[in-house]
Amino acid sequence: CSSSSSSSASIIINGSGSSTTNSSVFDASSSSDSDVKKRSEVKLKIGIIGFGKFGQFLAKRIVSQGHDVLAYSRSDYSRVASEIGVRFFSDADDLCEEHPQVILLCTSILSTERVLRSLPLHRLRRSTLFADVLSVKEFPRSLFLQLLPSDFDILCTHPMFGPDSGKSGWDSLPFVFDKVRVGSTPTRVTRSEAFLDIFRTAGCRMVEMSCAEHDKHAAGSQFITHMMGRVLEKLDLENTPINTRGYESLRNLVDNTARDSFELFYGLFLYNKNATEQLDRMDWAFEMVKKQLSGYLHHLVRKQLMLESSNTHENHVDNKLLLPENKQKQHDLVVVVNDRS
Ligand code: NAP
């Protein structure tokens, strides 16, 4: 079993599940500053599967923290990988034979099952830690539990930011994680915590919650945000000389959401069972507000018609109260009322 580390002064975790350390004993699961600092000596070998926009974004940060990063993807990213300091493999077998301690799935939600089923899991060490960053969580959780050998540890995560929102740093940005299955031996605990430390030390706000809870919250927040961004994108919001702050934030929303792939957006909808309910709620809310507006208008028109018809058969509705497109409707209504009287 080969141990792997890119650092000379480091705690080394090897594939067999034992560890050696040159620092004093510490609580492997603690997130106190001093234990995180001690653990920062742990250098992991991390294999990223799916080296697209988000995989590359994460890889840069992981490499900068001194971890050894390997990548495999359907497309050839060897050039961009070498620029970042990542070893790129165009064959998944070759990457797995490097025995990374962590496999980090950064594939699109829609392709994850196919990619996972195609991985040569038998080439990995028995105690490999599998993590993912998918924007939905119940789906990869059940997929991992179903397809991964029972010796593998499972950590489901979702960095709640992307290359745009996290471009100037990750400080205070939320990072959700669920330790779905992490063995209790110190090595396994340390490995999982060392992986989480990548985000901890970058300043992320660490939020531990179940995958089911995540999906409920994310449908009510992230899915709605992306949905509104996509809807507003269709309106092609122009830059005007009198943009208000509110309008600017709408334009920013379009920028922040519409740049993500449509596949990602579709995944948020299809693979989160709570998303349909949120879509129905949005339909309902839109209709409610429209009804509120037209109800108010009808009320004014009716009130004025009643008033006018009780005083005179000449009906004048205050034109100032009507939108241009309603003036014709108001005219038709007056004709009907006059005909009846
Ligand atoms: P994405 O469109 O969701 O995923 C692109 C990745 O999926 C690429 O690595 C691509 O590989 C791979 N892929 C797509 N179809 C494939 C197929 N049929 N077979 C094999 N691989 C396939 O865009 P992304 O922004 O990079 O997101 C990646 C993951 O991170 C997603 O699960 C997403 O939910 C999650 N995430 C994204 C963000 C964000 O802000 N973008 C934030 C948090 C989490 P190739 O490039 O090699 O084709």
mmCIF file of C-alpha atoms and ligand atoms in Angstrom:
data_model
loop_
_atom_site.group_PDB
_atom_site.id
_atom_site.type_symbol
_atom_site.label_atom_id
_atom_site.label_comp_id
_atom_site.label_asym_id
_atom_site.label_seq_id
_atom_site.Cartn_x
_atom_site.Cartn_y
_atom_site.Cartn_z
ATOM 1 C CA CYS A 1 0.000 0.000 0.000
ATOM 2 C CA SER A 2 1.618 3.230 -0.978
ATOM 3 C CA SER A 3 1.354 6.300 1.156
ATOM 4 C CA SER A 4 1.061 9.574 -0.666
ATOM 5 C CA SER A 5 1.868 13.100 0.225
ATOM 6 C CA SER A 6 3.161 16.157 -1.530
ATOM 7 C CA SER A 7 4.527 17.644 1.673
ATOM 8 C CA SER A 8 7.603 16.601 3.587
ATOM 9 C CA ALA A 9 6.401 17.730 7.044
ATOM 10 C CA SER A 10 3.021 16.180 7.013
ATOM 11 C CA ILE A 11 0.682 13.674 8.524
ATOM 12 C CA ILE A 12 0.505 10.884 6.031
ATOM 13 C CA ILE A 13 -2.651 8.912 5.536
ATOM 14 C CA ASN A 14 -2.142 5.801 3.520
ATOM 15 C CA GLY A 15 -4.612 3.764 1.603
ATOM 16 C CA SER A 16 -4.691 0.875 4.064
ATOM 17 C CA GLY A 17 -6.336 3.020 6.712
ATOM 18 C CA SER A 18 -3.360 3.582 9.039
ATOM 19 C CA SER A 19 -1.645 6.878 9.579
ATOM 20 C CA THR A 20 1.678 8.222 10.700
ATOM 21 C CA THR A 21 2.178 11.656 12.108
ATOM 22 C CA ASN A 22 5.038 13.862 13.143
ATOM 23 C CA SER A 23 2.894 16.113 15.274
ATOM 24 C CA SER A 24 1.364 15.660 18.686
ATOM 25 C CA VAL A 25 -1.890 13.775 19.209
ATOM 26 C CA PHE A 26 -4.976 15.842 18.533
ATOM 27 C CA ASP A 27 -8.704 15.397 18.294
ATOM 28 C CA ALA A 28 -9.206 14.395 14.674
ATOM 29 C CA SER A 29 -12.771 15.638 14.480
ATOM 30 C CA SER A 30 -12.268 18.946 16.291
ATOM 31 C CA SER A 31 -12.720 22.179 14.378
ATOM 32 C CA SER A 32 -10.911 24.308 16.961
ATOM 33 C CA ASP A 33 -8.313 26.630 15.441
ATOM 34 C CA SER A 34 -5.342 24.720 16.856
ATOM 35 C CA ASP A 35 -6.591 21.324 15.668
ATOM 36 C CA VAL A 36 -7.392 22.709 12.232
ATOM 37 C CA LYS A 37 -3.860 24.147 12.180
ATOM 38 C CA LYS A 38 -2.335 20.779 13.135
ATOM 39 C CA ARG A 39 -4.498 19.048 10.570
ATOM 40 C CA SER A 40 -3.413 21.532 7.914
ATOM 41 C CA GLU A 41 -0.227 19.484 7.790
ATOM 42 C CA VAL A 42 -2.282 16.648 6.355
ATOM 43 C CA LYS A 43 -1.816 16.623 2.622
ATOM 44 C CA LEU A 44 -4.334 14.647 0.647
ATOM 45 C CA LYS A 45 -4.211 13.130 -2.787
ATOM 46 C CA ILE A 46 -7.521 14.142 -4.338
ATOM 47 C CA GLY A 47 -8.891 12.855 -7.628
ATOM 48 C CA ILE A 48 -11.407 15.207 -9.227
ATOM 49 C CA ILE A 49 -13.850 13.518 -11.587
ATOM 50 C CA GLY A 50 -15.443 16.072 -13.947
ATOM 51 C CA PHE A 51 -12.992 18.871 -14.635
ATOM 52 C CA GLY A 52 -15.431 21.460 -16.044
ATOM 53 C CA LYS A 53 -16.003 24.999 -14.828
ATOM 54 C CA PHE A 54 -16.619 24.147 -11.190
ATOM 55 C CA GLY A 55 -14.073 21.318 -10.925
ATOM 56 C CA GLN A 56 -11.342 23.688 -12.130
ATOM 57 C CA PHE A 57 -12.492 26.444 -9.803
ATOM 58 C CA LEU A 58 -12.192 24.115 -6.780
ATOM 59 C CA ALA A 59 -8.920 22.589 -7.991
ATOM 60 C CA LYS A 60 -7.154 25.968 -7.964
ATOM 61 C CA ARG A 61 -7.922 26.480 -4.286
ATOM 62 C CA ILE A 62 -7.134 22.885 -3.321
ATOM 63 C CA VAL A 63 -3.759 23.022 -5.087
ATOM 64 C CA SER A 64 -2.968 26.354 -3.408
ATOM 65 C CA GLN A 65 -3.355 24.606 -0.050
ATOM 66 C CA GLY A 66 -0.650 22.099 -0.982
ATOM 67 C CA HIS A 67 -2.782 19.053 -1.760
ATOM 68 C CA ASP A 68 -1.935 16.764 -4.649
ATOM 69 C CA VAL A 69 -4.714 17.056 -7.222
ATOM 70 C CA LEU A 70 -5.417 14.682 -10.107
ATOM 71 C CA ALA A 71 -8.266 15.111 -12.571
ATOM 72 C CA TYR A 72 -10.217 13.039 -15.039
ATOM 73 C CA SER A 73 -12.899 14.314 -17.408
ATOM 74 C CA ARG A 74 -14.680 13.345 -20.599
ATOM 75 C CA SER A 75 -13.109 16.292 -22.449
ATOM 76 C CA ASP A 76 -9.373 16.887 -22.680
ATOM 77 C CA TYR A 77 -8.346 19.502 -20.103
ATOM 78 C CA SER A 78 -4.660 18.595 -19.976
ATOM 79 C CA ARG A 79 -3.499 22.128 -20.851
ATOM 80 C CA VAL A 80 -5.643 23.998 -18.331
ATOM 81 C CA ALA A 81 -4.808 21.328 -15.736
ATOM 82 C CA SER A 82 -1.071 21.797 -16.096
ATOM 83 C CA GLU A 83 -1.509 25.573 -15.811
ATOM 84 C CA ILE A 84 -3.254 25.060 -12.462
ATOM 85 C CA GLY A 85 -0.784 22.438 -11.228
ATOM 86 C CA VAL A 86 -3.099 19.459 -11.622
ATOM 87 C CA ARG A 87 -2.166 16.122 -13.191
ATOM 88 C CA PHE A 88 -4.744 15.333 -15.874
ATOM 89 C CA PHE A 89 -5.734 11.778 -16.843
ATOM 90 C CA SER A 90 -7.766 11.054 -19.958
ATOM 91 C CA ASP A 91 -8.333 7.505 -18.690
ATOM 92 C CA ALA A 92 -10.215 6.896 -15.428
ATOM 93 C CA ASP A 93 -8.308 3.619 -14.838
ATOM 94 C CA ASP A 94 -5.010 5.494 -14.765
ATOM 95 C CA LEU A 95 -6.324 8.013 -12.244
ATOM 96 C CA CYS A 96 -7.746 5.307 -9.978
ATOM 97 C CA GLU A 97 -4.471 3.389 -10.094
ATOM 98 C CA GLU A 98 -2.842 6.443 -8.500
ATOM 99 C CA HIS A 99 -4.908 5.545 -5.408
ATOM 100 C CA PRO A 100 -6.190 8.970 -4.414
ATOM 101 C CA GLN A 101 -7.479 9.053 -0.814
ATOM 102 C CA VAL A 102 -10.370 11.224 -1.907
ATOM 103 C CA ILE A 103 -12.465 11.064 -5.048
ATOM 104 C CA LEU A 104 -14.329 14.329 -5.559
ATOM 105 C CA LEU A 105 -17.204 14.145 -8.035
ATOM 106 C CA CYS A 106 -17.715 17.456 -9.861
ATOM 107 C CA THR A 107 -19.779 16.119 -12.735
ATOM 108 C CA SER A 108 -23.061 17.619 -13.910
ATOM 109 C CA ILE A 109 -26.039 16.389 -11.916
ATOM 110 C CA LEU A 110 -27.502 14.740 -14.987
ATOM 111 C CA SER A 111 -24.364 12.775 -15.899
ATOM 112 C CA THR A 112 -23.370 11.705 -12.376
ATOM 113 C CA GLU A 113 -24.981 8.285 -12.356
ATOM 114 C CA ARG A 114 -23.547 7.344 -15.739
ATOM 115 C CA VAL A 115 -20.070 8.593 -14.782
ATOM 116 C CA LEU A 116 -20.136 6.838 -11.394
ATOM 117 C CA ARG A 117 -21.219 3.540 -12.950
ATOM 118 C CA SER A 118 -18.371 3.809 -15.468
ATOM 119 C CA LEU A 119 -15.613 4.333 -12.859
ATOM 120 C CA PRO A 120 -13.266 1.380 -12.198
ATOM 121 C CA LEU A 121 -13.942 1.388 -8.442
ATOM 122 C CA HIS A 122 -12.051 -1.894 -8.008
ATOM 123 C CA ARG A 123 -8.816 -0.057 -8.821
ATOM 124 C CA LEU A 124 -9.222 2.264 -5.822
ATOM 125 C CA ARG A 125 -8.067 1.519 -2.294
ATOM 126 C CA ARG A 126 -10.699 -0.081 -0.123
ATOM 127 C CA SER A 127 -10.993 2.838 2.274
ATOM 128 C CA THR A 128 -11.374 5.608 -0.309
ATOM 129 C CA LEU A 129 -13.385 8.681 0.694
ATOM 130 C CA PHE A 130 -15.999 9.627 -1.882
ATOM 131 C CA ALA A 131 -17.204 13.234 -1.858
ATOM 132 C CA ASP A 132 -19.332 15.239 -4.235
ATOM 133 C CA VAL A 133 -20.279 18.880 -4.779
ATOM 134 C CA LEU A 134 -23.578 18.432 -6.611
ATOM 135 C CA SER A 135 -26.112 21.210 -6.072
ATOM 136 C CA VAL A 136 -28.710 18.617 -5.065
ATOM 137 C CA LYS A 137 -27.919 16.244 -2.223
ATOM 138 C CA GLU A 138 -30.430 13.431 -1.716
ATOM 139 C CA PHE A 139 -29.739 12.127 -5.207
ATOM 140 C CA PRO A 140 -25.929 11.608 -4.872
ATOM 141 C CA ARG A 141 -26.414 10.338 -1.311
ATOM 142 C CA SER A 142 -28.672 7.498 -2.379
ATOM 143 C CA LEU A 143 -26.572 6.848 -5.476
ATOM 144 C CA PHE A 144 -23.386 6.530 -3.380
ATOM 145 C CA LEU A 145 -25.055 4.294 -0.806
ATOM 146 C CA GLN A 146 -26.354 2.111 -3.580
ATOM 147 C CA LEU A 147 -23.274 1.882 -5.820
ATOM 148 C CA LEU A 148 -20.184 2.313 -3.644
ATOM 149 C CA PRO A 149 -18.522 -0.551 -1.777
ATOM 150 C CA SER A 150 -19.425 -0.505 1.923
ATOM 151 C CA ASP A 151 -15.756 0.134 2.860
ATOM 152 C CA PHE A 152 -15.798 3.529 1.156
ATOM 153 C CA ASP A 153 -16.496 6.629 3.231
ATOM 154 C CA ILE A 154 -19.112 9.056 1.925
ATOM 155 C CA LEU A 155 -19.197 12.822 2.369
ATOM 156 C CA CYS A 156 -21.913 14.749 0.541
ATOM 157 C CA THR A 157 -21.181 18.456 0.227
ATOM 158 C CA HIS A 158 -22.433 21.569 -1.499
ATOM 159 C CA PRO A 159 -20.338 24.710 -1.678
ATOM 160 C CA MET A 160 -23.121 27.308 -1.912
ATOM 161 C CA PHE A 161 -21.115 29.517 -4.280
ATOM 162 C CA GLY A 162 -19.554 29.361 -7.698
ATOM 163 C CA PRO A 163 -16.788 30.804 -9.840
ATOM 164 C CA ASP A 164 -18.630 34.147 -9.990
ATOM 165 C CA SER A 165 -19.886 34.570 -6.431
ATOM 166 C CA GLY A 166 -16.660 33.112 -5.011
ATOM 167 C CA LYS A 167 -14.168 34.795 -7.316
ATOM 168 C CA SER A 168 -12.876 37.270 -4.746
ATOM 169 C CA GLY A 169 -12.647 34.779 -1.882
ATOM 170 C CA TRP A 170 -14.730 32.250 0.017
ATOM 171 C CA ASP A 171 -14.877 34.108 3.307
ATOM 172 C CA SER A 172 -18.267 33.620 5.031
ATOM 173 C CA LEU A 173 -19.726 31.783 2.044
ATOM 174 C CA PRO A 174 -21.859 28.812 3.157
ATOM 175 C CA PHE A 175 -20.545 25.288 2.720
ATOM 176 C CA VAL A 176 -23.065 22.516 3.421
ATOM 177 C CA PHE A 177 -21.916 19.010 4.294
ATOM 178 C CA ASP A 178 -23.373 15.727 5.464
ATOM 179 C CA LYS A 179 -21.053 12.996 6.774
ATOM 180 C CA VAL A 180 -23.196 10.270 5.294
ATOM 181 C CA ARG A 181 -20.784 7.452 6.199
ATOM 182 C CA VAL A 182 -17.417 8.141 7.770
ATOM 183 C CA GLY A 183 -15.661 5.311 9.620
ATOM 184 C CA SER A 184 -14.723 5.946 13.235
ATOM 185 C CA THR A 185 -11.009 5.122 13.015
ATOM 186 C CA PRO A 186 -8.774 8.185 13.599
ATOM 187 C CA THR A 187 -7.397 7.930 10.063
ATOM 188 C CA ARG A 188 -10.794 8.029 8.443
ATOM 189 C CA VAL A 189 -11.974 10.830 10.711
ATOM 190 C CA THR A 190 -8.807 12.845 10.064
ATOM 191 C CA ARG A 191 -9.080 12.341 6.310
ATOM 192 C CA SER A 192 -12.663 13.539 6.218
ATOM 193 C CA GLU A 193 -11.889 16.520 8.482
ATOM 194 C CA ALA A 194 -8.781 17.378 6.448
ATOM 195 C CA PHE A 195 -10.976 17.497 3.367
ATOM 196 C CA LEU A 196 -13.477 19.763 5.127
ATOM 197 C CA ASP A 197 -10.557 21.932 6.313
ATOM 198 C CA ILE A 198 -9.998 22.983 2.689
ATOM 199 C CA PHE A 199 -13.221 24.972 3.008
ATOM 200 C CA ARG A 200 -12.843 25.790 6.721
ATOM 201 C CA THR A 201 -9.452 27.401 6.277
ATOM 202 C CA ALA A 202 -10.709 29.325 3.240
ATOM 203 C CA GLY A 203 -13.173 30.991 5.645
ATOM 204 C CA CYS A 204 -16.381 29.232 4.542
ATOM 205 C CA ARG A 205 -19.333 29.168 6.933
ATOM 206 C CA MET A 206 -19.552 25.428 7.604
ATOM 207 C CA VAL A 207 -23.135 24.170 7.812
ATOM 208 C CA GLU A 208 -23.664 20.524 8.735
ATOM 209 C CA MET A 209 -27.119 19.313 7.744
ATOM 210 C CA SER A 210 -28.781 16.251 6.284
ATOM 211 C CA CYS A 211 -29.055 15.915 2.516
ATOM 212 C CA ALA A 212 -32.868 15.949 2.804
ATOM 213 C CA GLU A 213 -32.807 19.196 4.790
ATOM 214 C CA HIS A 214 -30.420 20.741 2.257
ATOM 215 C CA ASP A 215 -32.739 19.908 -0.660
ATOM 216 C CA LYS A 216 -35.731 21.412 1.108
ATOM 217 C CA HIS A 217 -33.897 24.675 1.819
ATOM 218 C CA ALA A 218 -32.198 24.773 -1.583
ATOM 219 C CA ALA A 219 -35.486 24.398 -3.492
ATOM 220 C CA GLY A 220 -36.919 27.337 -1.565
ATOM 221 C CA SER A 221 -33.833 29.494 -2.057
ATOM 222 C CA GLN A 222 -31.377 28.412 -4.749
ATOM 223 C CA PHE A 223 -33.904 26.995 -7.223
ATOM 224 C CA ILE A 224 -36.101 30.093 -6.909
ATOM 225 C CA THR A 225 -33.045 32.324 -7.410
ATOM 226 C CA HIS A 226 -32.027 30.458 -10.583
ATOM 227 C CA MET A 227 -35.629 30.366 -11.835
ATOM 228 C CA MET A 228 -36.032 34.139 -11.405
ATOM 229 C CA GLY A 229 -32.636 34.719 -13.046
ATOM 230 C CA ARG A 230 -33.685 32.634 -16.063
ATOM 231 C CA VAL A 231 -37.056 34.413 -16.312
ATOM 232 C CA LEU A 232 -35.470 37.865 -16.079
ATOM 233 C CA GLU A 233 -32.887 36.860 -18.674
ATOM 234 C CA LYS A 234 -35.754 36.371 -21.142
ATOM 235 C CA LEU A 235 -36.748 40.024 -20.557
ATOM 236 C CA ASP A 236 -33.316 41.175 -21.687
ATOM 237 C CA LEU A 237 -33.039 43.868 -19.008
ATOM 238 C CA GLU A 238 -31.356 46.861 -20.600
ATOM 239 C CA ASN A 239 -28.893 49.183 -18.966
ATOM 240 C CA THR A 240 -30.704 52.540 -18.593
ATOM 241 C CA PRO A 241 -29.301 55.932 -17.556
ATOM 242 C CA ILE A 242 -31.513 55.801 -14.441
ATOM 243 C CA ASN A 243 -30.898 52.290 -13.036
ATOM 244 C CA THR A 244 -32.024 52.012 -9.433
ATOM 245 C CA ARG A 245 -30.156 49.806 -6.951
ATOM 246 C CA GLY A 246 -33.044 47.309 -7.070
ATOM 247 C CA TYR A 247 -32.845 47.153 -10.861
ATOM 248 C CA GLU A 248 -29.075 46.718 -10.690
ATOM 249 C CA SER A 249 -29.521 43.764 -8.355
ATOM 250 C CA LEU A 250 -31.951 42.180 -10.837
ATOM 251 C CA ARG A 251 -29.378 42.591 -13.599
ATOM 252 C CA ASN A 252 -26.735 41.068 -11.324
ATOM 253 C CA LEU A 253 -29.041 38.147 -10.621
ATOM 254 C CA VAL A 254 -29.252 37.445 -14.351
ATOM 255 C CA ASP A 255 -25.450 37.620 -14.573
ATOM 256 C CA ASN A 256 -24.958 35.269 -11.625
ATOM 257 C CA THR A 257 -27.419 32.618 -12.705
ATOM 258 C CA ALA A 258 -27.694 32.604 -16.473
ATOM 259 C CA ARG A 259 -23.948 32.025 -16.870
ATOM 260 C CA ASP A 260 -24.282 28.572 -15.290
ATOM 261 C CA SER A 261 -25.004 25.781 -17.742
ATOM 262 C CA PHE A 262 -28.662 25.066 -18.511
ATOM 263 C CA GLU A 263 -27.887 21.461 -17.554
ATOM 264 C CA LEU A 264 -27.092 22.619 -14.029
ATOM 265 C CA PHE A 265 -30.371 24.532 -13.798
ATOM 266 C CA TYR A 266 -32.298 21.579 -15.182
ATOM 267 C CA GLY A 267 -30.598 19.330 -12.625
ATOM 268 C CA LEU A 268 -31.714 21.624 -9.786
ATOM 269 C CA PHE A 269 -35.269 21.090 -10.974
ATOM 270 C CA LEU A 270 -35.284 17.446 -11.993
ATOM 271 C CA TYR A 271 -33.247 15.983 -9.145
ATOM 272 C CA ASN A 272 -34.773 17.892 -6.234
ATOM 273 C CA LYS A 273 -38.204 16.562 -5.394
ATOM 274 C CA ASN A 274 -39.087 19.862 -3.663
ATOM 275 C CA ALA A 275 -38.515 21.993 -6.781
ATOM 276 C CA THR A 276 -41.877 21.254 -8.452
ATOM 277 C CA GLU A 277 -43.731 22.504 -5.400
ATOM 278 C CA GLN A 278 -41.686 25.719 -5.473
ATOM 279 C CA LEU A 279 -42.454 26.184 -9.173
ATOM 280 C CA ASP A 280 -46.184 25.809 -8.422
ATOM 281 C CA ARG A 281 -45.856 28.329 -5.595
ATOM 282 C CA MET A 282 -44.192 30.804 -7.963
ATOM 283 C CA ASP A 283 -47.038 30.373 -10.496
ATOM 284 C CA TRP A 284 -49.524 30.927 -7.688
ATOM 285 C CA ALA A 285 -47.682 34.018 -6.395
ATOM 286 C CA PHE A 286 -47.496 35.540 -9.889
ATOM 287 C CA GLU A 287 -51.214 34.997 -10.446
ATOM 288 C CA MET A 288 -52.023 36.396 -6.994
ATOM 289 C CA VAL A 289 -50.148 39.627 -7.627
ATOM 290 C CA LYS A 290 -51.719 39.988 -11.091
ATOM 291 C CA LYS A 291 -55.160 39.418 -9.586
ATOM 292 C CA GLN A 292 -54.427 41.955 -6.866
ATOM 293 C CA LEU A 293 -53.581 44.561 -9.515
ATOM 294 C CA SER A 294 -56.505 43.842 -11.830
ATOM 295 C CA GLY A 295 -58.859 43.486 -8.850
ATOM 296 C CA TYR A 296 -57.887 46.935 -7.683
ATOM 297 C CA LEU A 297 -58.435 48.333 -11.161
ATOM 298 C CA HIS A 298 -61.863 46.636 -11.490
ATOM 299 C CA HIS A 299 -62.820 47.980 -8.123
ATOM 300 C CA LEU A 300 -62.020 51.538 -9.201
ATOM 301 C CA VAL A 301 -63.763 51.141 -12.560
ATOM 302 C CA ARG A 302 -66.849 49.591 -10.958
ATOM 303 C CA LYS A 303 -67.029 52.223 -8.248
ATOM 304 C CA GLN A 304 -66.858 54.995 -10.778
ATOM 305 C CA LEU A 305 -69.387 53.315 -13.107
ATOM 306 C CA MET A 306 -71.860 52.947 -10.239
ATOM 307 C CA LEU A 307 -71.377 56.517 -9.212
ATOM 308 C CA GLU A 308 -71.753 57.846 -12.717
ATOM 309 C CA SER A 309 -74.763 55.693 -13.591
ATOM 310 C CA SER A 310 -76.591 56.725 -10.429
ATOM 311 C CA ASN A 311 -76.006 60.418 -11.264
ATOM 312 C CA THR A 312 -76.275 60.356 -14.987
ATOM 313 C CA HIS A 313 -76.390 57.945 -17.905
ATOM 314 C CA GLU A 314 -73.294 59.647 -19.232
ATOM 315 C CA ASN A 315 -70.508 57.377 -17.981
ATOM 316 C CA HIS A 316 -67.069 58.864 -17.574
ATOM 317 C CA VAL A 317 -64.376 56.810 -15.961
ATOM 318 C CA ASP A 318 -61.331 58.784 -14.969
ATOM 319 C CA ASN A 319 -58.924 57.991 -17.779
ATOM 320 C CA LYS A 320 -55.961 58.847 -15.613
ATOM 321 C CA LEU A 321 -56.619 55.710 -13.540
ATOM 322 C CA LEU A 322 -56.395 53.391 -16.502
ATOM 323 C CA LEU A 323 -53.427 51.830 -18.253
ATOM 324 C CA PRO A 324 -53.555 52.465 -22.031
ATOM 325 C CA GLU A 325 -54.420 48.866 -22.812
ATOM 326 C CA ASN A 326 -57.351 49.040 -20.400
ATOM 327 C CA LYS A 327 -58.856 52.121 -21.969
ATOM 328 C CA GLN A 328 -60.364 50.086 -24.805
ATOM 329 C CA LYS A 329 -61.723 47.569 -22.253
ATOM 330 C CA GLN A 330 -63.203 50.409 -20.238
ATOM 331 C CA HIS A 331 -64.821 51.850 -23.366
ATOM 332 C CA ASP A 332 -66.396 48.454 -24.181
ATOM 333 C CA LEU A 333 -67.650 48.130 -20.595
ATOM 334 C CA VAL A 334 -69.286 51.573 -20.738
ATOM 335 C CA VAL A 335 -71.024 50.685 -23.988
ATOM 336 C CA VAL A 336 -72.442 47.509 -22.424
ATOM 337 C CA VAL A 337 -73.608 49.344 -19.311
ATOM 338 C CA ASN A 338 -75.224 52.091 -21.398
ATOM 339 C CA ASP A 339 -76.966 49.528 -23.614
ATOM 340 C CA ARG A 340 -78.456 47.841 -20.552
ATOM 341 C CA SER A 341 -79.668 51.049 -18.966
HETATM 342 P P1 NAP B 1 -22.181 21.369 -15.131
HETATM 343 O O1 NAP B 1 -22.643 21.656 -16.492
HETATM 344 O O2 NAP B 1 -23.195 21.103 -14.094
HETATM 345 O O3 NAP B 1 -21.143 20.129 -15.171
HETATM 346 C C1 NAP B 1 -20.069 20.105 -16.064
HETATM 347 C C2 NAP B 1 -19.234 18.860 -15.774
HETATM 348 O O4 NAP B 1 -19.993 17.668 -16.015
HETATM 349 C C3 NAP B 1 -18.012 18.797 -16.672
HETATM 350 O O5 NAP B 1 -16.937 18.295 -15.922
HETATM 351 C C4 NAP B 1 -18.425 17.800 -17.747
HETATM 352 O O6 NAP B 1 -17.343 17.104 -18.269
HETATM 353 C C5 NAP B 1 -19.282 16.840 -16.964
HETATM 354 N N1 NAP B 1 -20.261 16.166 -17.827
HETATM 355 C C6 NAP B 1 -21.383 16.669 -18.351
HETATM 356 N N2 NAP B 1 -22.024 15.737 -19.103
HETATM 357 C C7 NAP B 1 -21.256 14.621 -19.067
HETATM 358 C C8 NAP B 1 -21.392 13.318 -19.631
HETATM 359 N N3 NAP B 1 -22.432 12.985 -20.387
HETATM 360 N N4 NAP B 1 -20.412 12.423 -19.357
HETATM 361 C C9 NAP B 1 -19.353 12.748 -18.595
HETATM 362 N N5 NAP B 1 -19.173 13.961 -18.024
HETATM 363 C C10 NAP B 1 -20.119 14.892 -18.249
HETATM 364 O O7 NAP B 1 -21.280 22.637 -14.731
HETATM 365 P P2 NAP B 1 -20.348 22.976 -13.485
HETATM 366 O O8 NAP B 1 -20.636 24.382 -13.156
HETATM 367 O O9 NAP B 1 -18.953 22.613 -13.813
HETATM 368 O O10 NAP B 1 -20.887 22.088 -12.259
HETATM 369 C C11 NAP B 1 -20.314 20.853 -11.898
HETATM 370 C C12 NAP B 1 -20.990 20.329 -10.631
HETATM 371 O O11 NAP B 1 -20.771 21.253 -9.559
HETATM 372 C C13 NAP B 1 -22.514 20.182 -10.765
HETATM 373 O O12 NAP B 1 -22.915 19.005 -10.149
HETATM 374 C C14 NAP B 1 -23.062 21.398 -10.030
HETATM 375 O O13 NAP B 1 -24.329 21.140 -9.480
HETATM 376 C C15 NAP B 1 -22.014 21.599 -8.938
HETATM 377 N N6 NAP B 1 -21.883 22.972 -8.451
HETATM 378 C C16 NAP B 1 -21.707 23.977 -9.346
HETATM 379 C C17 NAP B 1 -21.622 25.287 -8.879
HETATM 380 C C18 NAP B 1 -21.435 26.441 -9.845
HETATM 381 O O14 NAP B 1 -21.534 27.583 -9.422
HETATM 382 N N7 NAP B 1 -21.154 26.219 -11.087
HETATM 383 C C19 NAP B 1 -21.688 25.562 -7.501
HETATM 384 C C20 NAP B 1 -21.834 24.489 -6.609
HETATM 385 C C21 NAP B 1 -21.936 23.191 -7.095
HETATM 386 P P3 NAP B 1 -16.576 17.664 -19.576
HETATM 387 O O15 NAP B 1 -16.332 19.116 -19.322
HETATM 388 O O16 NAP B 1 -15.341 16.842 -19.615
HETATM 389 O O17 NAP B 1 -17.474 17.447 -20.744
#
